[in-house]
CSV table of N, CA and C in Angstrom, one decimal:
chain,number,residue,atom,x,y,z
Q,27,MET,N,0.8,-1.2,0.0
Q,27,MET,CA,0.0,0.0,0.0
Q,27,MET,C,0.9,1.2,0.0
Q,28,ARG,N,0.6,2.2,-0.8
Q,28,ARG,CA,1.3,3.5,-0.9
Q,28,ARG,C,1.1,4.3,0.4
Q,29,ALA,N,2.0,5.1,0.7
Q,29,ALA,CA,1.8,6.0,1.8
Q,29,ALA,C,0.5,6.8,1.7
Q,30,GLY,N,-0.3,6.8,2.7
Q,30,GLY,CA,-1.5,7.6,2.7
Q,30,GLY,C,-2.6,7.0,2.0
Q,31,GLN,N,-2.4,6.0,1.2
Q,31,GLN,CA,-3.4,5.4,0.3
Q,31,GLN,C,-4.4,4.6,1.2
Q,32,GLY,N,-5.5,5.2,1.5
Q,32,GLY,CA,-6.6,4.5,2.2
Q,32,GLY,C,-6.3,4.3,3.7
Q,33,ARG,N,-5.1,4.7,4.2
Q,33,ARG,CA,-4.7,4.4,5.5
Q,33,ARG,C,-5.5,5.3,6.5
Q,34,ILE,N,-5.6,6.6,6.3
Q,34,ILE,CA,-6.1,7.5,7.2
Q,34,ILE,C,-7.0,8.5,6.5
Q,35,PRO,N,-8.2,8.0,6.0
Q,35,PRO,CA,-9.0,8.9,5.2
Q,35,PRO,C,-9.5,10.1,6.0
Q,36,GLN,N,-9.6,10.0,7.3
Q,36,GLN,CA,-10.2,11.2,8.0
Q,36,GLN,C,-9.1,12.2,8.3
Q,37,LEU,N,-7.8,11.9,8.0
Q,37,LEU,CA,-6.7,12.8,8.4
Q,37,LEU,C,-6.9,14.2,8.0
Q,38,PRO,N,-7.3,14.6,6.8
Q,38,PRO,CA,-7.5,16.0,6.5
Q,38,PRO,C,-8.4,16.7,7.6
Q,39,ASP,N,-9.4,16.1,8.0
Q,39,ASP,CA,-10.3,16.7,9.0
Q,39,ASP,C,-9.6,16.8,10.4
Q,40,ARG,N,-8.5,16.0,10.6
Q,40,ARG,CA,-7.9,16.0,11.9
Q,40,ARG,C,-6.6,16.8,11.9
Q,41,ARG,N,-6.4,17.5,10.8
Q,41,ARG,CA,-5.2,18.4,10.7
Q,41,ARG,C,-5.6,19.9,10.6
Q,42,PRO,N,-6.0,20.4,11.8
Q,42,PRO,CA,-6.4,21.8,11.7
Q,42,PRO,C,-5.2,22.7,11.4
Q,43,ALA,N,-4.0,22.2,11.5
Q,43,ALA,CA,-2.8,23.0,11.2
Q,43,ALA,C,-2.8,23.4,9.7
Q,44,ALA,N,-3.4,22.6,8.9
Q,44,ALA,CA,-3.4,22.9,7.4
Q,44,ALA,C,-4.4,24.0,7.2
Q,45,ARG,N,-3.8,25.0,6.6
Q,45,ARG,CA,-4.7,26.2,6.3
Q,45,ARG,C,-5.5,26.1,5.1
Q,46,ARG,N,-5.1,25.2,4.2
Q,46,ARG,CA,-5.8,25.0,2.9
Q,46,ARG,C,-6.1,23.6,2.7
Q,47,ALA,N,-7.1,23.3,1.9
Q,47,ALA,CA,-7.5,21.9,1.6
Q,47,ALA,C,-6.3,21.1,1.0
Q,48,ASP,N,-5.6,21.8,0.1
Q,48,ASP,CA,-4.5,21.1,-0.6
Q,48,ASP,C,-3.3,20.7,0.4
Q,49,GLU,N,-3.1,21.6,1.4
Q,49,GLU,CA,-2.2,21.3,2.5
Q,49,GLU,C,-2.6,20.0,3.3
Q,50,ALA,N,-3.9,20.0,3.6
Q,50,ALA,CA,-4.5,18.9,4.4
Q,50,ALA,C,-4.3,17.6,3.6
Q,51,ARG,N,-4.6,17.6,2.3
Q,51,ARG,CA,-4.5,16.4,1.4
Q,51,ARG,C,-3.0,16.0,1.4
Q,52,PHE,N,-2.1,17.0,1.2
Q,52,PHE,CA,-0.7,16.6,1.2
Q,52,PHE,C,-0.3,15.9,2.5
Q,53,LEU,N,-0.7,16.5,3.7
Q,53,LEU,CA,-0.3,15.9,4.9
Q,53,LEU,C,-0.9,14.5,5.1
Q,54,ALA,N,-2.1,14.3,4.6
Q,54,ALA,CA,-2.7,13.0,4.7
Q,54,ALA,C,-2.0,12.0,3.8
Q,55,ASP,N,-1.7,12.4,2.5
Q,55,ASP,CA,-1.0,11.5,1.6
Q,55,ASP,C,0.4,11.2,1.9
Q,56,SER,N,1.1,12.1,2.7
Q,56,SER,CA,2.5,11.8,3.0
Q,56,SER,C,2.7,11.0,4.2
Q,57,GLN,N,1.6,10.6,4.9
Q,57,GLN,CA,1.7,9.7,6.1
Q,57,GLN,C,2.1,8.3,5.7
Q,58,VAL,N,3.0,7.8,6.5
Q,58,VAL,CA,3.4,6.4,6.3
Q,58,VAL,C,3.1,5.6,7.6
Q,59,PRO,N,2.7,4.4,7.6
Q,59,PRO,CA,2.5,3.7,8.8
Q,59,PRO,C,3.8,3.5,9.6
Q,60,TRP,N,3.7,3.7,10.9
Q,60,TRP,CA,4.9,3.4,11.7
Q,60,TRP,C,4.9,2.0,12.1
Q,61,GLY,N,6.1,1.4,12.3
Q,61,GLY,CA,6.2,0.0,12.6
Q,61,GLY,C,6.0,-0.3,14.0
Q,62,VAL,N,5.1,-1.2,14.4
Q,62,VAL,CA,4.8,-1.6,15.7
Q,62,VAL,C,6.1,-2.2,16.3
Q,63,ASP,N,7.0,-2.7,15.5
Q,63,ASP,CA,8.3,-3.3,16.0
Q,63,ASP,C,9.1,-2.2,16.7
Q,64,ALA,N,8.8,-1.0,16.4
Q,64,ALA,CA,9.6,0.1,17.1
Q,64,ALA,C,9.3,0.1,18.6
Q,65,LEU,N,8.2,-0.4,19.0
Q,65,LEU,CA,7.8,-0.4,20.4
Q,65,LEU,C,8.7,-1.4,21.2
Q,66,GLY,N,9.3,-2.4,20.5
Q,66,GLY,CA,10.1,-3.3,21.2
Q,66,GLY,C,11.6,-3.0,21.1
Q,67,GLY,N,11.9,-1.9,20.5
Q,67,GLY,CA,13.3,-1.6,20.3
Q,67,GLY,C,14.0,-1.3,21.6
Q,68,THR,N,15.3,-1.5,21.7
Q,68,THR,CA,16.1,-1.2,22.9
Q,68,THR,C,17.0,-0.1,22.6
Q,69,VAL,N,17.0,0.9,23.5
Q,69,VAL,CA,18.0,2.0,23.4
Q,69,VAL,C,18.9,1.9,24.6
Q,70,THR,N,20.2,1.7,24.3
Q,70,THR,CA,21.1,1.4,25.4
Q,70,THR,C,21.7,2.7,26.0
Q,71,HIS,N,21.8,3.8,25.2
Q,71,HIS,CA,22.4,5.0,25.6
Q,71,HIS,C,21.5,6.2,25.1
Q,72,PRO,N,20.4,6.5,25.7
Q,72,PRO,CA,19.5,7.5,25.2
Q,72,PRO,C,20.2,8.9,25.3
Q,73,ALA,N,20.2,9.6,24.1
Q,73,ALA,CA,20.9,10.9,24.0
Q,73,ALA,C,20.4,11.9,25.1
Q,74,TRP,N,19.1,11.8,25.4
Q,74,TRP,CA,18.6,12.8,26.4
Q,74,TRP,C,19.2,12.7,27.7
Q,75,ARG,N,19.9,11.6,28.0
Q,75,ARG,CA,20.6,11.6,29.4
Q,75,ARG,C,21.8,12.4,29.4
Q,76,ALA,N,22.5,12.6,28.2
Q,76,ALA,CA,23.7,13.3,28.2
Q,76,ALA,C,23.7,14.6,27.5
Q,77,LYS,N,22.6,14.9,26.8
Q,77,LYS,CA,22.5,16.1,26.0
Q,77,LYS,C,21.2,16.8,26.3
Q,78,PRO,N,21.3,18.1,26.1
Q,78,PRO,CA,20.0,18.9,26.4
Q,78,PRO,C,18.9,18.5,25.4
Q,79,SER,N,17.7,18.5,26.0
Q,79,SER,CA,16.5,18.2,25.2
Q,79,SER,C,15.6,19.4,25.2
Q,80,PHE,N,14.8,19.5,24.1
Q,80,PHE,CA,13.9,20.6,24.0
Q,80,PHE,C,12.5,20.0,23.5
Q,81,CYS,N,11.4,20.6,24.0
Q,81,CYS,CA,10.1,20.0,23.7
Q,81,CYS,C,9.2,21.2,23.5
Q,82,LEU,N,8.4,21.2,22.4
Q,82,LEU,CA,7.4,22.1,22.2
Q,82,LEU,C,6.1,21.3,22.3
Q,83,VAL,N,5.3,21.6,23.3
Q,83,VAL,CA,4.0,20.9,23.6
Q,83,VAL,C,3.0,21.6,22.7
Q,84,ALA,N,2.3,20.9,21.9
Q,84,ALA,CA,1.2,21.4,21.0
Q,84,ALA,C,-0.1,21.1,21.8
Q,85,THR,N,-0.6,22.2,22.4
Q,85,THR,CA,-1.7,22.0,23.3
Q,85,THR,C,-3.0,21.6,22.6
Q,86,ASP,N,-3.1,21.6,21.3
Q,86,ASP,CA,-4.3,21.2,20.6
Q,86,ASP,C,-4.1,19.9,19.9
Q,87,ASP,N,-3.1,19.1,20.2
Q,87,ASP,CA,-2.7,17.9,19.6
Q,87,ASP,C,-3.7,16.8,20.0
Q,88,HIS,N,-4.3,16.1,19.0
Q,88,HIS,CA,-5.3,15.1,19.2
Q,88,HIS,C,-4.6,13.7,18.9
Q,89,VAL,N,-3.3,13.7,18.6
Q,89,VAL,CA,-2.6,12.4,18.3
Q,89,VAL,C,-1.8,12.0,19.6
Q,90,ILE,N,-1.0,12.9,20.1
Q,90,ILE,CA,-0.3,12.7,21.3
Q,90,ILE,C,-0.9,13.7,22.3
Q,91,PRO,N,-1.6,13.3,23.3
Q,91,PRO,CA,-2.3,14.2,24.2
Q,91,PRO,C,-1.2,15.1,24.9
Q,92,PRO,N,-1.5,16.4,25.1
Q,92,PRO,CA,-0.6,17.3,25.7
Q,92,PRO,C,-0.1,16.8,27.1
Q,93,PRO,N,-0.9,16.2,27.9
Q,93,PRO,CA,-0.4,15.7,29.2
Q,93,PRO,C,0.7,14.6,29.0
Q,94,ALA,N,0.6,13.8,28.0
Q,94,ALA,CA,1.6,12.8,27.6
Q,94,ALA,C,2.9,13.5,27.1
Q,95,GLN,N,2.7,14.6,26.3
Q,95,GLN,CA,3.9,15.3,25.9
Q,95,GLN,C,4.6,15.9,27.0
Q,96,ARG,N,3.9,16.5,28.0
Q,96,ARG,CA,4.5,17.1,29.2
Q,96,ARG,C,5.3,16.1,30.0
Q,97,THR,N,4.7,14.9,30.1
Q,97,THR,CA,5.3,13.8,30.9
Q,97,THR,C,6.6,13.4,30.3
Q,98,MET,N,6.6,13.2,28.9
Q,98,MET,CA,7.8,12.9,28.2
Q,98,MET,C,8.9,13.9,28.4
Q,99,ALA,N,8.5,15.2,28.3
Q,99,ALA,CA,9.4,16.3,28.4
Q,99,ALA,C,10.0,16.3,29.8
Q,100,GLU,N,9.2,16.1,30.8
Q,100,GLU,CA,9.7,16.1,32.2
Q,100,GLU,C,10.6,15.0,32.4
Q,101,ARG,N,10.3,13.8,31.9
Q,101,ARG,CA,11.1,12.6,32.1
Q,101,ARG,C,12.5,12.8,31.5
Q,102,THR,N,12.6,13.5,30.4
Q,102,THR,CA,13.9,13.7,29.7
Q,102,THR,C,14.6,15.0,30.2
Q,103,GLY,N,13.9,15.7,31.1
Q,103,GLY,CA,14.6,16.9,31.6
Q,103,GLY,C,14.6,18.0,30.6
Q,104,ALA,N,13.7,18.0,29.6
Q,104,ALA,CA,13.7,18.9,28.5
Q,104,ALA,C,13.3,20.3,28.9
Q,105,THR,N,13.9,21.3,28.2
Q,105,THR,CA,13.4,22.6,28.3
Q,105,THR,C,12.2,22.7,27.4
Q,106,SER,N,11.1,23.1,28.1
Q,106,SER,CA,9.8,23.0,27.4
Q,106,SER,C,9.2,24.3,27.1
Q,107,ALA,N,8.4,24.4,26.1
Q,107,ALA,CA,7.6,25.6,25.7
Q,107,ALA,C,6.2,25.0,25.3
Q,108,GLU,N,5.2,25.8,25.3
Q,108,GLU,CA,3.9,25.4,24.9
Q,108,GLU,C,3.3,26.4,23.9
Q,109,THR,N,2.6,25.9,23.0
Q,109,THR,CA,1.9,26.7,22.0
Q,109,THR,C,0.6,26.0,21.6
Q,110,SER,N,-0.4,26.8,21.2
Q,110,SER,CA,-1.6,26.2,20.7
Q,110,SER,C,-1.2,25.6,19.3
Q,111,GLY,N,-1.8,24.5,19.0
Q,111,GLY,CA,-1.4,23.9,17.7
Q,111,GLY,C,-1.7,22.5,17.7
Q,112,SER,N,-1.9,21.9,16.5
Q,112,SER,CA,-2.2,20.5,16.4
Q,112,SER,C,-0.9,19.7,16.3
Q,113,HIS,N,-1.0,18.4,16.0
Q,113,HIS,CA,0.1,17.5,15.9
Q,113,HIS,C,1.1,18.0,14.9
Q,114,ALA,N,0.6,18.7,13.9
Q,114,ALA,CA,1.5,19.3,12.8
Q,114,ALA,C,1.8,20.7,13.1
Q,115,VAL,N,2.2,21.0,14.4
Q,115,VAL,CA,2.5,22.3,14.8
Q,115,VAL,C,3.5,23.1,14.0
Q,116,TYR,N,4.4,22.3,13.3
Q,116,TYR,CA,5.4,23.0,12.5
Q,116,TYR,C,4.7,23.6,11.3
Q,117,VAL,N,3.5,23.2,10.9
Q,117,VAL,CA,2.8,23.8,9.8
Q,117,VAL,C,2.1,25.1,10.3
Q,118,SER,N,1.4,25.0,11.4
Q,118,SER,CA,0.5,26.1,11.9
Q,118,SER,C,1.3,27.1,12.7
Q,119,LYS,N,2.4,26.8,13.3
Q,119,LYS,CA,3.1,27.7,14.1
Q,119,LYS,C,4.6,27.6,13.8
Q,120,PRO,N,5.0,27.9,12.6
Q,120,PRO,CA,6.5,27.7,12.2
Q,120,PRO,C,7.4,28.7,13.0
Q,121,ALA,N,6.9,29.9,13.4
Q,121,ALA,CA,7.7,30.8,14.1
Q,121,ALA,C,8.1,30.3,15.5
Q,122,GLU,N,7.1,29.7,16.2
Q,122,GLU,CA,7.3,29.1,17.5
Q,122,GLU,C,8.3,27.9,17.4
Q,123,VAL,N,8.1,27.1,16.4
Q,123,VAL,CA,9.0,25.9,16.2
Q,123,VAL,C,10.4,26.5,16.0
Q,124,ALA,N,10.6,27.4,15.1
Q,124,ALA,CA,11.9,28.0,14.8
Q,124,ALA,C,12.5,28.6,16.0
Q,125,GLY,N,11.7,29.3,16.8
Q,125,GLY,CA,12.2,29.9,18.0
Q,125,GLY,C,12.8,28.9,19.0
Q,126,LEU,N,12.1,27.8,19.1
Q,126,LEU,CA,12.7,26.7,20.0
Q,126,LEU,C,13.9,26.1,19.4
Q,127,VAL,N,13.9,25.9,18.1
Q,127,VAL,CA,15.2,25.4,17.5
Q,127,VAL,C,16.3,26.4,17.7
Q,128,ARG,N,16.1,27.7,17.5
Q,128,ARG,CA,17.1,28.7,17.8
Q,128,ARG,C,17.6,28.6,19.2
Q,129,LYS,N,16.7,28.5,20.1
Q,129,LYS,CA,17.1,28.4,21.5
Q,129,LYS,C,18.0,27.1,21.7
Q,130,ALA,N,17.6,26.0,21.2
Q,130,ALA,CA,18.3,24.8,21.3
Q,130,ALA,C,19.7,24.9,20.7
Q,131,ALA,N,19.8,25.6,19.5
Q,131,ALA,CA,21.1,25.7,18.8
Q,131,ALA,C,22.0,26.7,19.5
Q,132,SER,N,21.4,27.6,20.3
Q,132,SER,CA,22.3,28.6,21.0
Q,132,SER,C,22.8,28.0,22.3
Q,133,THR,N,22.5,26.8,22.7
Q,133,THR,CA,23.0,26.2,23.9
Q,133,THR,C,24.5,25.9,23.8
Q,134,GLY,N,25.0,25.8,22.6
Q,134,GLY,CA,26.4,25.6,22.4
Q,134,GLY,C,26.9,24.2,22.7
Q,135,THR,N,26.0,23.3,22.9
Q,135,THR,CA,26.3,21.9,23.2
Q,135,THR,C,26.6,21.2,21.9
Q,136,PRO,N,27.8,20.6,21.7
Q,136,PRO,CA,28.1,19.8,20.5
Q,136,PRO,C,27.1,18.6,20.3
Q,137,ALA,N,26.9,18.3,19.0
Q,137,ALA,CA,26.0,17.2,18.7
Q,137,ALA,C,26.6,15.9,19.1
């Protein structure tokens, strides 16, 4: 099955970040199923234990609930910010996303 082909037909309606119908269609069509095998993966040295982490909580996300986002951010010790926006917050709030990326880049921590 091609990415987006019949997988999530309701997706355009669940993407309030898309400002236009063609954006919503693109977001829906570009989705690929994630592998359930990823849930069983083992990470031996998570980067967040040794490197700064940053999290932008999208308060209108209906895919990953904001309380879960906050819990993950807290668990990793991330510097967090919040903004209204859906799961595709990078589409609806690019300035906020870029601002957090700038903040992360200015920490001076090598990759």
